[in-house]
Coordinates of C-alpha atoms and ligand atoms in Angstrom, one line a residue:
M246 CA -168.5 190.1 -13.2
D247 CA -167.7 189.5 -16.8
D248 CA -169.5 191.1 -19.8
P249 CA -172.5 189.2 -21.0
S250 CA -171.5 187.0 -23.8
K251 CA -173.5 185.9 -26.8
S252 CA -170.7 184.4 -28.8
S253 CA -171.6 181.1 -30.4
K254 CA -167.9 180.1 -30.3
T255 CA -167.5 179.9 -26.6
R256 CA -168.5 176.9 -24.5
R257 CA -169.1 177.8 -20.9
I258 CA -169.1 175.6 -17.8
I259 CA -170.4 176.8 -14.4
L260 CA -168.5 175.3 -11.5
F261 CA -170.0 175.2 -8.0
P262 CA -167.4 174.1 -5.3
L263 CA -167.9 173.2 -1.7
P264 CA -166.0 176.0 0.1
F265 CA -163.5 173.9 2.1
Q266 CA -159.8 173.6 1.3
G267 CA -159.8 169.9 0.3
H268 CA -162.7 170.6 -2.1
I269 CA -161.6 174.1 -3.4
N270 CA -158.2 172.7 -4.6
P271 CA -159.5 170.0 -6.9
M272 CA -162.3 172.2 -8.2
I273 CA -159.9 175.0 -9.1
Q274 CA -157.6 172.4 -10.7
L275 CA -160.5 171.1 -12.7
A276 CA -161.4 174.6 -13.7
N277 CA -157.8 175.0 -15.1
I278 CA -157.9 171.6 -16.8
L279 CA -161.2 172.4 -18.6
H280 CA -160.0 175.9 -19.4
S281 CA -157.0 174.3 -21.1
K282 CA -159.5 172.2 -23.1
G283 CA -161.0 175.4 -24.5
F284 CA -164.0 175.9 -22.2
T285 CA -164.8 179.2 -20.6
I286 CA -165.2 178.9 -16.9
S287 CA -167.5 180.7 -14.4
I288 CA -167.4 179.8 -10.8
I289 CA -170.2 180.4 -8.3
H290 CA -168.6 180.7 -4.9
T291 CA -169.7 181.7 -1.4
H292 CA -168.1 184.7 0.2
F293 CA -167.1 182.2 2.9
N294 CA -163.6 180.7 2.3
S295 CA -163.3 182.3 -1.1
P296 CA -160.0 181.9 -3.1
D297 CA -158.4 185.1 -4.4
P298 CA -159.9 185.8 -7.8
S299 CA -157.0 188.0 -8.8
K300 CA -154.9 184.8 -9.0
Y301 CA -157.2 183.5 -11.8
P302 CA -157.7 186.2 -14.4
H303 CA -158.8 183.5 -16.9
L304 CA -161.7 182.3 -14.6
T305 CA -164.8 184.4 -13.7
F306 CA -166.0 184.4 -10.1
H307 CA -169.6 185.1 -9.1
F308 CA -169.9 185.5 -5.4
I309 CA -173.1 184.6 -3.6
P310 CA -173.8 186.3 -0.3
V311 CA -173.5 183.3 1.9
G312 CA -171.2 183.5 4.8
L313 CA -171.0 181.3 7.8
S314 CA -170.2 182.8 11.2
E315 CA -167.1 181.5 12.9
D316 CA -169.2 179.3 15.1
Q317 CA -171.3 177.9 12.2
A318 CA -168.2 177.2 10.1
S319 CA -166.5 175.4 13.0
I320 CA -164.4 172.5 11.9
H321 CA -165.5 170.8 15.1
D322 CA -169.0 170.5 13.7
I323 CA -168.4 169.9 10.0
L324 CA -171.8 168.2 9.6
R325 CA -173.6 171.4 10.8
A326 CA -171.5 173.5 8.4
L327 CA -172.4 171.2 5.5
H328 CA -176.0 171.2 6.3
L329 CA -176.1 175.0 6.6
L330 CA -174.2 175.5 3.4
N331 CA -176.6 173.3 1.5
T332 CA -179.6 175.1 3.0
E333 CA -178.3 178.7 2.7
C334 CA -176.9 178.3 -0.8
I335 CA -180.0 177.2 -2.6
G336 CA -181.7 180.6 -3.1
P337 CA -178.6 182.7 -3.9
S338 CA -176.9 180.2 -6.2
R339 CA -180.2 179.6 -8.1
E340 CA -180.6 183.3 -8.5
C341 CA -177.0 183.7 -9.7
L342 CA -177.4 180.8 -12.1
R343 CA -180.7 182.1 -13.4
K344 CA -179.0 185.5 -14.2
L345 CA -176.1 183.8 -15.9
L346 CA -178.5 181.8 -18.1
A347 CA -180.3 185.0 -18.9
T348 CA -177.2 186.8 -20.0
H349 CA -175.2 184.0 -21.7
D350 CA -176.2 181.6 -24.4
D351 CA -173.1 179.5 -24.2
I352 CA -173.6 177.6 -21.0
Q353 CA -173.1 173.9 -21.5
C354 CA -173.5 172.5 -18.0
M355 CA -172.8 173.0 -14.3
I356 CA -170.2 170.9 -12.4
T357 CA -170.9 170.8 -8.7
D358 CA -169.1 169.2 -5.8
A359 CA -171.0 166.1 -4.7
M360 CA -171.2 167.5 -1.2
M361 CA -173.1 170.5 -2.6
Y362 CA -176.1 168.2 -3.0
C363 CA -178.4 171.3 -3.0
S364 CA -177.3 171.7 -6.6
K365 CA -180.0 169.2 -7.6
D366 CA -182.6 171.8 -6.4
V367 CA -180.6 174.7 -7.7
V368 CA -180.8 173.5 -11.3
E369 CA -184.3 172.3 -11.1
D370 CA -186.5 173.5 -14.1
L371 CA -183.6 175.6 -15.4
G372 CA -182.9 173.1 -18.2
I373 CA -179.2 172.8 -17.5
H374 CA -177.2 169.6 -17.3
R375 CA -175.5 168.9 -14.0
I376 CA -172.3 166.9 -13.6
V377 CA -171.0 165.9 -10.2
L378 CA -167.4 166.1 -9.1
R379 CA -166.6 163.7 -6.2
T380 CA -163.3 164.8 -4.8
S381 CA -162.4 161.5 -3.2
S382 CA -161.6 157.9 -4.1
V383 CA -163.9 155.4 -5.8
C384 CA -163.5 153.0 -2.8
S385 CA -164.7 155.5 -0.2
F386 CA -167.5 156.8 -2.5
L387 CA -168.8 153.2 -2.8
A388 CA -168.5 152.8 1.0
F389 CA -170.7 155.9 1.3
A390 CA -173.2 154.5 -1.3
T391 CA -173.4 151.3 0.7
L392 CA -174.1 152.9 4.1
P393 CA -178.0 152.7 3.7
L394 CA -177.5 148.9 3.3
L395 CA -175.3 148.7 6.3
Q396 CA -177.8 150.8 8.3
E397 CA -180.6 148.3 7.3
K398 CA -178.4 145.5 8.4
G399 CA -178.1 147.0 11.8
Y400 CA -174.5 148.2 11.9
F401 CA -175.5 151.5 13.3
S402 CA -178.2 150.3 15.7
D403 CA -177.2 150.5 19.3
H404 CA -173.7 150.9 18.1
H405 CA -172.4 152.6 21.3
N406 CA -173.0 149.5 23.3
N407 CA -171.5 147.1 20.7
L408 CA -168.9 149.1 18.9
E409 CA -166.0 148.4 21.2
S410 CA -166.3 144.6 21.0
R411 CA -166.9 144.7 17.2
R412 CA -164.3 147.3 16.1
D413 CA -162.0 144.9 14.3
D414 CA -164.7 142.6 12.8
P415 CA -164.7 142.4 9.0
V416 CA -167.6 144.0 7.1
P417 CA -168.5 141.3 4.5
E418 CA -170.6 143.8 2.4
L419 CA -167.5 146.0 2.0
P420 CA -164.2 144.1 2.1
P421 CA -161.6 144.8 3.3
L422 CA -163.3 147.3 5.7
R423 CA -163.6 146.5 9.4
V424 CA -166.4 147.8 11.5
K425 CA -164.3 150.7 12.8
D426 CA -163.6 151.8 9.2
I427 CA -167.3 152.3 8.3
P428 CA -167.6 156.1 7.7
S429 CA -169.3 157.9 10.5
I430 CA -169.8 154.8 12.7
Q431 CA -167.6 156.3 15.5
R432 CA -169.7 159.5 15.6
P433 CA -171.8 160.1 18.7
N434 CA -174.8 160.5 16.5
P435 CA -174.2 158.8 13.1
N436 CA -177.7 159.5 11.9
D437 CA -176.9 163.1 11.1
A438 CA -174.0 162.1 9.0
L439 CA -176.0 159.3 7.3
K440 CA -178.6 161.9 6.3
I441 CA -176.0 164.1 4.6
I442 CA -174.3 161.1 2.9
R443 CA -177.7 159.9 1.6
N444 CA -178.4 163.3 0.1
M445 CA -174.9 163.3 -1.5
V446 CA -175.4 159.9 -3.0
Q447 CA -178.9 160.6 -4.2
G448 CA -177.8 164.0 -5.6
T449 CA -175.1 162.2 -7.6
K450 CA -177.4 159.5 -9.0
T451 CA -179.6 162.1 -10.7
A452 CA -176.7 163.9 -12.4
S453 CA -175.7 163.6 -16.1
G454 CA -172.2 162.5 -15.3
L455 CA -169.7 161.8 -12.6
I456 CA -166.1 163.0 -12.4
L457 CA -163.6 161.5 -9.9
N458 CA -160.2 162.8 -9.0
T459 CA -158.5 159.5 -9.1
F460 CA -157.1 157.1 -11.7
Q461 CA -158.1 153.8 -13.3
E462 CA -154.9 151.9 -12.4
L463 CA -155.5 152.4 -8.7
E464 CA -159.2 151.9 -8.5
E465 CA -159.5 149.0 -11.0
P466 CA -160.9 146.4 -8.5
N467 CA -163.9 148.6 -7.7
L468 CA -164.9 150.0 -11.1
D469 CA -167.6 147.3 -11.9
Y470 CA -169.2 148.0 -8.6
L471 CA -169.1 151.7 -9.3
C472 CA -170.9 151.3 -12.6
Q473 CA -173.6 149.2 -10.9
H474 CA -174.3 151.9 -8.3
F475 CA -173.9 155.0 -10.6
R476 CA -175.4 154.3 -14.0
M477 CA -174.2 157.4 -15.7
P478 CA -171.1 158.3 -17.7
T479 CA -168.2 158.3 -15.3
F480 CA -164.8 159.9 -15.7
L481 CA -161.6 159.1 -13.7
I482 CA -159.4 161.9 -14.9
G483 CA -157.0 162.4 -11.9
P484 CA -154.8 163.1 -10.3
F485 CA -155.8 166.7 -11.1
H486 CA -152.8 168.3 -9.4
K487 CA -150.5 166.7 -12.0
F488 CA -152.1 168.9 -14.6
F489 CA -152.2 172.1 -12.3
S490 CA -150.8 172.5 -8.8
A491 CA -153.0 173.4 -5.8
A492 CA -150.5 176.0 -4.4
S493 CA -152.4 179.0 -5.7
S494 CA -155.7 178.0 -4.1
S495 CA -154.3 177.6 -0.7
L496 CA -156.4 179.5 1.8
L497 CA -153.5 179.7 4.3
T498 CA -150.1 181.1 3.6
Q499 CA -147.6 178.3 2.8
D500 CA -144.4 178.7 4.8
R501 CA -141.6 178.3 2.3
S502 CA -139.0 178.0 5.1
A503 CA -140.1 174.3 5.2
I504 CA -138.3 173.8 1.8
S505 CA -135.1 175.6 3.0
W506 CA -135.1 173.3 6.0
L507 CA -135.6 170.2 3.9
D508 CA -132.7 171.4 1.7
T509 CA -130.4 170.8 4.7
Q510 CA -131.5 167.2 5.3
K511 CA -130.3 163.9 3.8
P512 CA -132.2 162.1 1.0
D513 CA -135.3 160.1 2.1
S514 CA -134.6 160.8 5.8
V515 CA -137.5 163.1 6.8
L516 CA -141.0 162.2 7.9
Y517 CA -143.5 164.9 6.7
V518 CA -146.5 165.1 9.1
S519 CA -149.7 166.8 8.3
F520 CA -153.3 166.2 9.2
G521 CA -154.9 168.5 6.6
S522 CA -157.1 171.6 6.8
L523 CA -159.9 170.3 9.1
A524 CA -158.8 167.6 11.5
A525 CA -158.5 168.5 15.1
M526 CA -157.2 166.6 18.2
D527 CA -157.2 167.1 21.9
E528 CA -154.2 167.7 24.1
D529 CA -153.8 164.0 25.1
H530 CA -153.6 163.0 21.4
V531 CA -151.2 165.7 20.4
T532 CA -148.9 164.6 23.3
E533 CA -148.9 161.0 21.9
V534 CA -148.1 162.4 18.5
A535 CA -145.2 164.5 19.9
W536 CA -143.7 161.6 21.9
G537 CA -144.1 159.2 19.0
L538 CA -142.1 161.6 16.8
A539 CA -139.5 162.2 19.5
N540 CA -139.0 158.5 20.4
S541 CA -138.6 157.5 16.8
M542 CA -135.4 159.5 16.7
Q543 CA -136.0 160.4 13.1
P544 CA -136.1 163.9 11.5
F545 CA -139.5 165.3 10.9
L546 CA -141.3 168.3 9.3
W547 CA -144.6 168.8 11.1
V548 CA -147.5 171.0 10.1
V549 CA -149.2 172.2 13.2
R550 CA -152.1 174.2 11.8
P551 CA -153.6 176.8 14.2
G552 CA -156.7 175.0 15.3
L553 CA -155.2 171.5 15.0
V554 CA -155.1 171.2 18.8
Q555 CA -158.5 172.0 20.4
G556 CA -158.3 174.9 22.8
S557 CA -154.7 176.0 21.7
E558 CA -153.6 178.9 19.6
W559 CA -150.6 177.0 18.3
L560 CA -147.8 175.1 20.1
E561 CA -148.7 175.8 23.7
S562 CA -150.0 172.3 24.3
L563 CA -146.9 170.6 23.1
P564 CA -144.7 169.4 26.0
N565 CA -141.7 171.7 26.5
E566 CA -139.4 168.8 26.8
F567 CA -140.5 167.6 23.3
L568 CA -139.6 170.9 21.7
E569 CA -136.2 170.9 23.4
I570 CA -135.3 167.3 22.6
T571 CA -136.3 167.6 18.9
S572 CA -135.1 171.1 18.2
K573 CA -132.2 169.8 16.1
R574 CA -134.0 167.2 14.0
G575 CA -137.6 168.6 13.9
Y576 CA -139.1 171.6 12.1
I577 CA -142.7 172.8 12.7
V578 CA -144.7 175.1 10.4
K579 CA -148.3 176.3 10.4
W580 CA -148.9 175.4 6.8
A581 CA -146.5 174.0 4.2
P582 CA -146.3 174.0 0.4
Q583 CA -147.3 170.4 0.6
Q584 CA -146.9 169.3 -3.0
E585 CA -143.4 170.7 -3.1
V586 CA -142.6 169.1 0.2
L587 CA -143.7 165.7 -1.0
S588 CA -141.6 166.0 -4.1
H589 CA -138.5 167.0 -2.1
P590 CA -135.7 164.4 -2.2
A591 CA -135.3 164.6 1.6
V592 CA -138.8 163.4 2.3
G593 CA -138.9 159.6 2.9
G594 CA -142.4 159.2 4.4
F595 CA -145.7 161.1 5.0
W596 CA -147.8 160.7 8.1
T597 CA -151.2 161.8 6.8
H598 CA -154.7 162.0 8.0
S599 CA -155.6 160.2 4.8
G600 CA -157.5 163.1 3.2
W601 CA -157.8 162.2 -0.5
N602 CA -155.9 165.1 -1.9
S603 CA -153.0 164.3 0.5
V604 CA -153.1 160.7 -0.4
L605 CA -153.0 161.4 -4.1
E606 CA -150.2 163.9 -3.7
S607 CA -148.2 161.3 -1.8
I608 CA -148.9 158.5 -4.3
C609 CA -147.8 160.8 -7.2
E610 CA -144.4 161.4 -5.6
G611 CA -144.0 157.7 -4.7
V612 CA -143.8 158.6 -0.9
P613 CA -144.8 155.8 1.5
M614 CA -147.4 156.7 4.1
I615 CA -148.3 156.3 7.7
C616 CA -152.1 156.6 8.0
S617 CA -154.3 158.1 10.6
S618 CA -157.9 158.9 10.1
F619 CA -160.3 161.3 11.7
F620 CA -163.6 161.4 9.8
S621 CA -165.5 161.0 6.5
D622 CA -163.7 159.1 3.8
Q623 CA -160.4 159.0 5.7
T624 CA -161.1 155.6 7.4
V625 CA -161.7 153.9 4.1
N626 CA -158.7 155.5 2.3
S627 CA -156.4 154.4 5.1
R628 CA -157.7 150.9 5.1
Y629 CA -157.1 150.7 1.3
I630 CA -153.6 152.1 1.6
N631 CA -152.7 149.5 4.2
D632 CA -154.6 146.4 3.0
V633 CA -155.2 146.7 -0.7
W634 CA -152.7 149.1 -2.3
K635 CA -150.0 148.3 0.4
L636 CA -148.6 151.8 0.1
G637 CA -148.3 152.5 3.8
I638 CA -149.1 151.5 7.3
K639 CA -152.3 152.3 9.1
L640 CA -152.2 153.1 12.7
E641 CA -154.8 150.6 14.0
C642 CA -154.8 151.8 17.6
G643 CA -155.5 155.5 17.0
L644 CA -152.8 157.8 18.3
K645 CA -150.5 155.8 20.6
R646 CA -146.9 156.7 20.9
E647 CA -145.5 153.1 20.7
E648 CA -147.4 152.3 17.5
I649 CA -146.4 155.7 16.0
E650 CA -142.7 155.2 16.8
S651 CA -142.7 151.6 15.4
A652 CA -144.5 152.7 12.1
I653 CA -142.0 155.7 11.6
R654 CA -139.0 153.3 12.0
K655 CA -140.5 150.9 9.5
I656 CA -141.1 153.5 6.9
L657 CA -137.9 155.5 7.3
M658 CA -135.4 152.9 8.4
L659 CA -136.7 150.5 5.8
D660 CA -137.1 147.0 7.3
R661 CA -138.3 144.5 4.8
E662 CA -141.9 145.7 5.0
G663 CA -140.8 149.3 4.6
Q664 CA -138.7 148.5 1.7
E665 CA -141.5 146.7 -0.1
I666 CA -143.9 149.6 0.5
R667 CA -141.4 152.0 -1.0
E668 CA -140.9 149.8 -4.1
R669 CA -144.7 149.6 -4.6
A670 CA -145.0 153.4 -4.2
L671 CA -142.3 154.1 -6.7
C672 CA -143.9 151.6 -9.2
L673 CA -147.3 153.3 -8.9
K674 CA -145.7 156.7 -9.5
V675 CA -144.6 155.4 -12.9
K676 CA -148.1 154.1 -13.7
I677 CA -149.6 157.5 -13.0
Q678 CA -147.2 159.1 -15.4
V679 CA -148.3 156.7 -18.0
S680 CA -152.0 157.3 -17.3
L681 CA -151.5 161.0 -17.8
K682 CA -149.8 160.6 -21.2
T683 CA -151.9 161.3 -24.3
D684 CA -153.0 157.8 -24.8
G685 CA -153.2 156.9 -21.1
F686 CA -156.5 156.3 -19.2
S687 CA -156.8 159.6 -17.4
S688 CA -156.1 161.6 -20.6
Q689 CA -158.5 159.5 -22.6
S690 CA -161.2 159.9 -19.9
L691 CA -160.6 163.7 -19.9
N692 CA -161.2 163.7 -23.7
A693 CA -164.4 161.7 -23.3
L694 CA -165.6 164.2 -20.6
S695 CA -164.8 167.1 -22.9
D696 CA -166.8 165.4 -25.7
L697 CA -169.8 164.8 -23.4
I698 CA -169.9 168.4 -22.3
S699 CA -169.6 169.6 -25.9
S700 CA -172.5 167.4 -26.9
F701 CA -174.9 169.1 -24.5
Q702 CA -177.1 171.8 -26.1
S703 CA -176.2 175.1 -24.4
S704 CA -178.9 176.3 -22.2
C705 CA -180.5 179.7 -21.6
V706 CA -183.6 181.0 -20.0
Ligands
UDP281 N1 -152.1 171.4 2.3 C1 -151.2 172.3 2.1 N2 -150.4 172.6 3.1 C2 -150.4 171.9 4.3 C3 -151.3 170.9 4.4 C4 -152.2 170.6 3.4 O1 -151.1 173.0 1.0 O2 -149.6 172.3 5.2 C5 -153.0 171.1 1.1 C6 -152.8 169.7 0.6 O3 -151.7 169.8 -0.4 C7 -154.1 169.2 0.0 C8 -155.1 170.0 0.9 O4 -154.4 171.0 1.6 O5 -154.3 169.6 -1.3 C9 -155.8 169.1 2.0 O6 -156.7 168.3 1.4 P1 -157.0 166.8 1.9 O7 -158.1 166.2 1.0 O8 -155.8 166.0 2.0 O9 -157.5 167.0 3.4 P2 -158.6 168.0 4.1 O10 -157.9 169.2 4.4 O11 -159.8 168.1 3.1 O12 -159.0 167.2 5.3

């Protein structure tokens, strides 16, 4: 805990992240960005999945006694974990915030992850402005915001009976999505997910501002629609990791031997494969992934996170033959320094689960993608990557070895489609660099955010 501060010179922001890797990374990056703009940063964090505070002497952490048991935090039931976090955090985080307000007179606002929708109740009556950080793309956020309409129109009714026959039908309310891309529609019980999403959207609509970790040049087609739905000041200030890397907030140890292995490979020759920190697959699917990689005959670096394969500690479920056949051209690690991997000259493609941080990190390095999707915003991100931005190839049939093999060959061996994707990816990389320059959109938007926060009267109780 820091000393109580009564200085009139400081301007303090309280951050309240969702404690999962893909949300901790952008929140810590945002903390660093705002710190560099002269703000003092305090972070309210659960004991659960907490980053190491000793890595951030310039940030102050206030831990709240909320822990989830291994079972409750199971990545196999992420909705339950989200619900529990939002229920369990209200009391302790409100108490923590109340104490902070009582001991500091420099608190300008609280910035909370959109998925910590309980923050609406946390700040109630405390007289503090709340800004929401949505860690994903505008296009997927708008898809979430449109789900109540889709529900009204019957997309989720009786969906088990109808889904198979309608999977590839277009969704006229949300072009270019197809029915199978609607977030949560493939869940056994989509109503639980819809409830959480509704809370998230409502919680955002009552905030004083909205920050998105994305950039104007990419999301241009959807910005008018965003303003119609979310009538508050909105700031697209990403990609955050171009200001500050995510390496330090990694909850797992990044295996640097991945980089030494890449050093031995030819330029643009390697497919990097990672499905992020939460996705899980069964043995049949991992077998398809393995044979898709093997049959493509291309070099690969694959992150097999412990827990990726349900019921396996690590590599036991992989076919022995696969490990033998690919031992000379494949390298497997438990967790990689992803940003460094993507910027390595040997990497020519990224097979991703389409988590937003991964997508942004790939776009920033001009690396073409092969897209799978498991849950949440991933279905929308992958559709946009394939159909709108044309920065990669979406695997339309799920995880099937033939489709995987064909996509890898297109991306790495550069047929015409692969070549065009690479050219577009490199072109966008340059646009991002421009957006981050002093007079670029992201930098200007960051300045506007800083001005808005500074304009708030500091609060105290
Ligand atoms: N990541 C990493 N090493 C890995 C795989 C992923 O450091 O081997 C990082 C990656 O750089 C990204 C985050 O973990 O910042 C994953 O976030 P994303 O939104 O892509 O997916 P999620 O894990 O939330 O599904």
